[in-house]
Amino acid sequence: MRNKIAAGNWKMHNTLAESISLAKQIALVKIPEDTKVILGVPYVFIRDVQDAVRGSQVLVAAQNCHEKLTGAFTGEVSASMLSSMGVEYVILGHSERREYYAESDALLAEKTNIALSQGIKVIFCCGESLPVRESSQHVAFVKKQLENGLFHVSADQMDKIIIAYEPIWAIGTGVTASKEQAQEMHQEIRTMLAQKYGQSLADKTAILYGGSVKPDNAKELFAQPDVDGGLVGGASLKAADFTAIIQA
Ligand code: PGA
């Protein structure tokens, strides 16, 4: 009933030539019918990557946007700029943005609103740190992130949201959440969605897992009933690995 989604998060990697080459390789991949592929690309390469994947089913996401539509914010990029380029998605609330750029739930709520107002769909990230997990507070922690950053949106807007659960202790560490840990949290998130927006919207909303997704663990993670695909960092930078993940 829900499509599978393989989303890459390229972060701050690769040159222009490498990005174009990677995008072209991904554009050639035979994508399963029920699967959507999204590339999260650095701002400066978005136009070139759009050109590289044109004619394929690959979609392009930005990795961030500013919370205001326009103004004197040197060095920043607005959702209206992204929208004017035909960008379909934006990744918001990644733990690296929360940690290194002090992005709060309140700020992420603003960014979510501004992106949606410009017709850009949001991949909204959440996830707990290791100490939170070890004290068994992970579900409550994620619930708070979603309540404070995302659950103010209307049901119509929630239709434009993909949630990505990314436990911080699994990002870039090679330690993946077990399929049971992923399924537990994804099921909890779906229950939160059902409580807030009703079961049918909860059943429609894609919830991705992120954190050291690799070709050899993607299949069992994505086979979990509430795991609708992945947000993939490191492995999305290698065409062969990301291809295997798309096909998982
Ligand atoms: P990783 O990153 O796959 O390299 O762990 C995931 C992410 O940060 O989105």
Short mmCIF file of C-alpha atoms and ligand atoms in Angstrom, two decimals:
data_model
loop_
_atom_site.label_atom_id
_atom_site.label_comp_id
_atom_site.label_asym_id
_atom_site.label_seq_id
_atom_site.Cartn_x
_atom_site.Cartn_y
_atom_site.Cartn_z
CA MET A 1 0.00 0.00 0.00
CA ARG A 2 2.88 2.37 0.78
CA ASN A 3 5.64 2.84 -1.76
CA LYS A 4 9.21 2.06 -0.79
CA ILE A 5 11.62 4.98 -0.78
CA ALA A 6 15.39 4.93 -1.16
CA ALA A 7 16.68 8.40 -0.31
CA GLY A 8 20.36 9.28 -0.48
CA ASN A 9 21.86 11.99 1.68
CA TRP A 10 25.08 13.06 0.05
CA LYS A 11 25.93 15.53 2.86
CA MET A 12 29.03 17.64 2.09
CA HIS A 13 30.80 15.18 -0.17
CA ASN A 14 32.06 15.04 -3.75
CA THR A 15 32.99 17.56 -6.42
CA LEU A 16 30.74 18.75 -9.22
CA ALA A 17 32.10 16.19 -11.68
CA GLU A 18 31.75 13.37 -9.15
CA SER A 19 28.20 14.42 -8.32
CA ILE A 20 27.14 14.49 -11.97
CA SER A 21 28.75 11.12 -12.59
CA LEU A 22 27.07 9.55 -9.55
CA ALA A 23 23.68 11.01 -10.48
CA LYS A 24 23.99 9.70 -14.04
CA GLN A 25 24.77 6.22 -12.76
CA ILE A 26 21.77 6.27 -10.43
CA ALA A 27 19.55 7.56 -13.24
CA LEU A 28 20.35 4.38 -15.19
CA VAL A 29 19.33 2.03 -12.38
CA LYS A 30 16.29 -0.13 -12.99
CA ILE A 31 14.03 1.11 -10.22
CA PRO A 32 11.39 -1.34 -8.92
CA GLU A 33 7.89 -0.16 -9.75
CA ASP A 34 6.85 0.44 -6.15
CA THR A 35 10.03 2.35 -5.26
CA LYS A 36 10.81 6.05 -5.25
CA VAL A 37 14.42 7.23 -5.42
CA ILE A 38 15.42 10.62 -4.03
CA LEU A 39 18.90 12.17 -4.00
CA GLY A 40 19.71 14.70 -1.25
CA VAL A 41 22.20 16.93 -3.00
CA PRO A 42 24.31 19.93 -1.89
CA TYR A 43 22.65 23.19 -2.98
CA VAL A 44 25.39 24.11 -5.44
CA PHE A 45 24.99 20.90 -7.42
CA ILE A 46 21.20 20.71 -7.51
CA ARG A 47 20.80 22.17 -10.99
CA ASP A 48 23.46 19.89 -12.46
CA VAL A 49 22.06 16.81 -10.76
CA GLN A 50 18.55 17.68 -11.99
CA ASP A 51 19.98 17.81 -15.51
CA ALA A 52 21.84 14.54 -14.98
CA VAL A 53 18.72 12.63 -13.88
CA ARG A 54 16.26 14.27 -16.29
CA GLY A 55 14.08 11.68 -17.99
CA SER A 56 14.59 9.15 -15.19
CA GLN A 57 12.37 8.60 -12.14
CA VAL A 58 15.02 9.97 -9.78
CA LEU A 59 13.88 12.94 -7.67
CA VAL A 60 16.07 15.60 -6.12
CA ALA A 61 16.05 16.91 -2.55
CA ALA A 62 17.88 19.76 -0.89
CA GLN A 63 19.52 19.02 2.45
CA ASN A 64 18.25 22.14 4.22
CA CYS A 65 16.47 25.44 3.70
CA HIS A 66 16.19 28.71 5.58
CA GLU A 67 13.18 29.40 7.79
CA LYS A 68 12.40 32.73 6.11
CA LEU A 69 11.23 33.22 2.55
CA THR A 70 13.52 36.07 1.60
CA GLY A 71 15.70 38.71 3.22
CA ALA A 72 19.17 39.79 4.24
CA PHE A 73 20.58 36.40 5.25
CA THR A 74 23.98 36.22 3.62
CA GLY A 75 24.93 32.75 2.50
CA GLU A 76 21.49 31.22 3.05
CA VAL A 77 19.09 29.52 0.64
CA SER A 78 15.31 29.83 0.83
CA ALA A 79 12.55 27.36 0.10
CA SER A 80 11.22 29.73 -2.57
CA MET A 81 14.57 29.57 -4.37
CA LEU A 82 14.48 25.77 -4.25
CA SER A 83 10.90 25.70 -5.41
CA SER A 84 11.73 28.00 -8.33
CA MET A 85 14.30 25.38 -9.40
CA GLY A 86 11.75 22.60 -9.29
CA VAL A 87 13.20 20.91 -6.20
CA GLU A 88 10.65 18.39 -4.94
CA TYR A 89 11.92 17.57 -1.44
CA VAL A 90 13.95 19.01 1.40
CA ILE A 91 15.58 17.10 4.25
CA LEU A 92 14.91 18.89 7.55
CA GLY A 93 15.92 18.12 11.10
CA HIS A 94 18.89 15.92 10.36
CA SER A 95 20.77 15.23 13.59
CA GLU A 96 23.88 16.91 12.16
CA ARG A 97 21.90 20.12 11.63
CA ARG A 98 20.36 19.81 15.08
CA GLU A 99 23.75 19.26 16.69
CA TYR A 100 26.24 21.43 14.75
CA TYR A 101 23.87 24.27 13.83
CA ALA A 102 21.75 24.18 16.98
CA GLU A 103 18.53 23.67 15.05
CA SER A 104 15.74 23.44 17.60
CA ASP A 105 12.35 21.81 17.24
CA ALA A 106 10.81 25.29 17.07
CA LEU A 107 13.12 26.33 14.22
CA LEU A 108 12.39 23.06 12.40
CA ALA A 109 8.68 23.72 12.74
CA GLU A 110 9.24 27.08 10.97
CA LYS A 111 11.36 25.48 8.27
CA THR A 112 8.74 22.80 7.72
CA ASN A 113 6.03 25.44 7.32
CA ILE A 114 8.04 27.51 4.88
CA ALA A 115 8.99 24.48 2.76
CA LEU A 116 5.39 23.26 2.58
CA SER A 117 4.19 26.76 1.76
CA GLN A 118 6.43 26.61 -1.33
CA GLY A 119 5.14 23.22 -2.42
CA ILE A 120 8.25 21.36 -1.29
CA LYS A 121 7.73 18.03 0.45
CA VAL A 122 9.66 17.45 3.65
CA ILE A 123 11.76 14.51 4.77
CA PHE A 124 11.60 15.18 8.49
CA CYS A 125 14.33 13.50 10.54
CA CYS A 126 14.15 12.44 14.15
CA GLY A 127 16.16 10.12 16.36
CA GLU A 128 17.77 9.71 19.73
CA SER A 129 21.36 9.69 20.99
CA LEU A 130 23.00 6.67 22.61
CA PRO A 131 22.51 7.85 26.23
CA VAL A 132 18.80 8.39 25.52
CA ARG A 133 18.53 4.91 24.00
CA GLU A 134 20.44 3.36 26.92
CA SER A 135 18.08 4.94 29.41
CA SER A 136 15.11 3.54 27.42
CA GLN A 137 13.77 7.03 26.77
CA HIS A 138 14.03 6.73 22.99
CA VAL A 139 10.34 6.53 22.21
CA ALA A 140 9.46 9.47 24.47
CA PHE A 141 12.35 11.47 23.02
CA VAL A 142 11.30 10.95 19.41
CA LYS A 143 7.69 11.66 20.31
CA LYS A 144 8.74 15.03 21.70
CA GLN A 145 10.76 15.85 18.57
CA LEU A 146 7.75 15.08 16.39
CA GLU A 147 5.24 16.86 18.61
CA ASN A 148 7.36 20.00 18.82
CA GLY A 149 8.73 20.11 15.28
CA LEU A 150 6.18 18.46 13.04
CA PHE A 151 2.81 17.64 14.50
CA HIS A 152 1.54 21.21 14.23
CA VAL A 153 0.96 20.64 10.50
CA SER A 154 -2.52 19.92 9.18
CA ALA A 155 -3.61 16.50 7.95
CA ASP A 156 -3.44 17.82 4.38
CA GLN A 157 0.13 18.90 4.96
CA MET A 158 1.08 15.64 6.64
CA ASP A 159 0.36 14.03 3.30
CA LYS A 160 3.48 15.86 2.02
CA ILE A 161 5.76 14.58 4.76
CA ILE A 162 8.12 11.63 4.91
CA ILE A 163 9.44 10.83 8.37
CA ALA A 164 12.99 9.51 8.71
CA TYR A 165 13.93 7.79 11.96
CA GLU A 166 17.68 8.01 12.34
CA PRO A 167 19.13 6.97 15.68
CA ILE A 168 22.21 9.16 16.12
CA TRP A 169 24.27 6.26 17.41
CA ALA A 170 23.79 4.50 14.08
CA ILE A 171 24.67 7.39 11.75
CA GLY A 172 28.03 6.97 10.08
CA THR A 173 29.13 4.55 12.78
CA GLY A 174 28.66 1.22 11.02
CA VAL A 175 26.36 0.22 13.89
CA THR A 176 22.90 -0.32 12.45
CA ALA A 177 19.78 -0.58 14.52
CA SER A 178 18.61 -4.17 14.55
CA LYS A 179 15.53 -4.90 12.52
CA GLU A 180 13.62 -5.29 15.80
CA GLN A 181 14.82 -1.91 17.09
CA ALA A 182 13.90 -0.24 13.81
CA GLN A 183 10.49 -1.90 13.64
CA GLU A 184 9.72 -1.02 17.27
CA MET A 185 10.35 2.68 16.75
CA HIS A 186 8.66 2.82 13.37
CA GLN A 187 5.59 1.19 14.81
CA GLU A 188 5.60 3.67 17.69
CA ILE A 189 5.88 6.57 15.24
CA ARG A 190 2.97 5.20 13.24
CA THR A 191 0.92 4.95 16.42
CA MET A 192 1.79 8.58 17.21
CA LEU A 193 0.64 9.54 13.72
CA ALA A 194 -2.58 7.58 14.16
CA GLN A 195 -3.32 9.25 17.49
CA LYS A 196 -2.78 12.68 16.02
CA TYR A 197 -4.06 12.32 12.45
CA GLY A 198 -6.08 9.11 12.36
CA GLN A 199 -5.23 5.61 11.20
CA SER A 200 -5.66 6.11 7.47
CA LEU A 201 -3.15 8.95 7.30
CA ALA A 202 -0.81 7.01 9.57
CA ASP A 203 -1.06 4.05 7.20
CA LYS A 204 -0.20 6.27 4.23
CA THR A 205 2.81 8.05 5.73
CA ALA A 206 6.24 6.77 4.74
CA ILE A 207 8.67 6.22 7.61
CA LEU A 208 12.27 5.68 6.55
CA TYR A 209 15.07 4.22 8.60
CA GLY A 210 18.51 5.86 8.51
CA GLY A 211 21.81 4.98 10.11
CA SER A 212 24.45 2.79 8.46
CA VAL A 213 22.08 1.31 5.90
CA LYS A 214 24.22 -0.87 3.63
CA PRO A 215 23.52 -3.33 0.82
CA ASP A 216 23.85 -6.24 3.25
CA ASN A 217 21.33 -5.00 5.83
CA ALA A 218 18.88 -3.05 3.67
CA LYS A 219 16.72 -6.01 2.73
CA GLU A 220 15.96 -7.17 6.25
CA LEU A 221 15.40 -3.62 7.51
CA PHE A 222 13.07 -2.75 4.62
CA ALA A 223 11.19 -6.02 5.10
CA GLN A 224 9.89 -4.81 8.46
CA PRO A 225 6.19 -3.96 8.22
CA ASP A 226 6.60 -0.32 9.29
CA VAL A 227 9.94 0.40 7.60
CA ASP A 228 9.21 1.99 4.23
CA GLY A 229 12.76 2.38 3.02
CA GLY A 230 15.89 4.22 4.01
CA LEU A 231 17.67 7.53 4.26
CA VAL A 232 21.17 6.55 3.30
CA GLY A 233 24.36 8.53 3.88
CA GLY A 234 27.70 6.85 3.22
CA ALA A 235 26.38 4.05 1.03
CA SER A 236 24.54 6.53 -1.22
CA LEU A 237 27.90 7.90 -2.37
CA LYS A 238 28.79 4.61 -4.04
CA ALA A 239 26.72 3.89 -7.13
CA ALA A 240 26.95 0.11 -6.72
CA ASP A 241 25.95 0.19 -3.05
CA PHE A 242 23.07 2.59 -3.54
CA THR A 243 21.87 0.58 -6.53
CA ALA A 244 21.76 -2.54 -4.37
CA ILE A 245 19.85 -0.61 -1.70
CA ILE A 246 17.34 0.71 -4.27
CA GLN A 247 16.75 -2.85 -5.42
CA ALA A 248 16.40 -4.17 -1.87
P1 PGA B 1 24.85 6.88 7.19
O1 PGA B 1 24.09 8.30 7.31
O2 PGA B 1 24.05 6.04 6.24
O3 PGA B 1 26.20 7.23 6.65
O4 PGA B 1 24.90 6.30 8.56
C1 PGA B 1 22.70 8.36 7.34
C2 PGA B 1 22.26 9.79 7.43
O5 PGA B 1 22.89 10.57 8.15
O6 PGA B 1 21.25 10.20 6.81
#
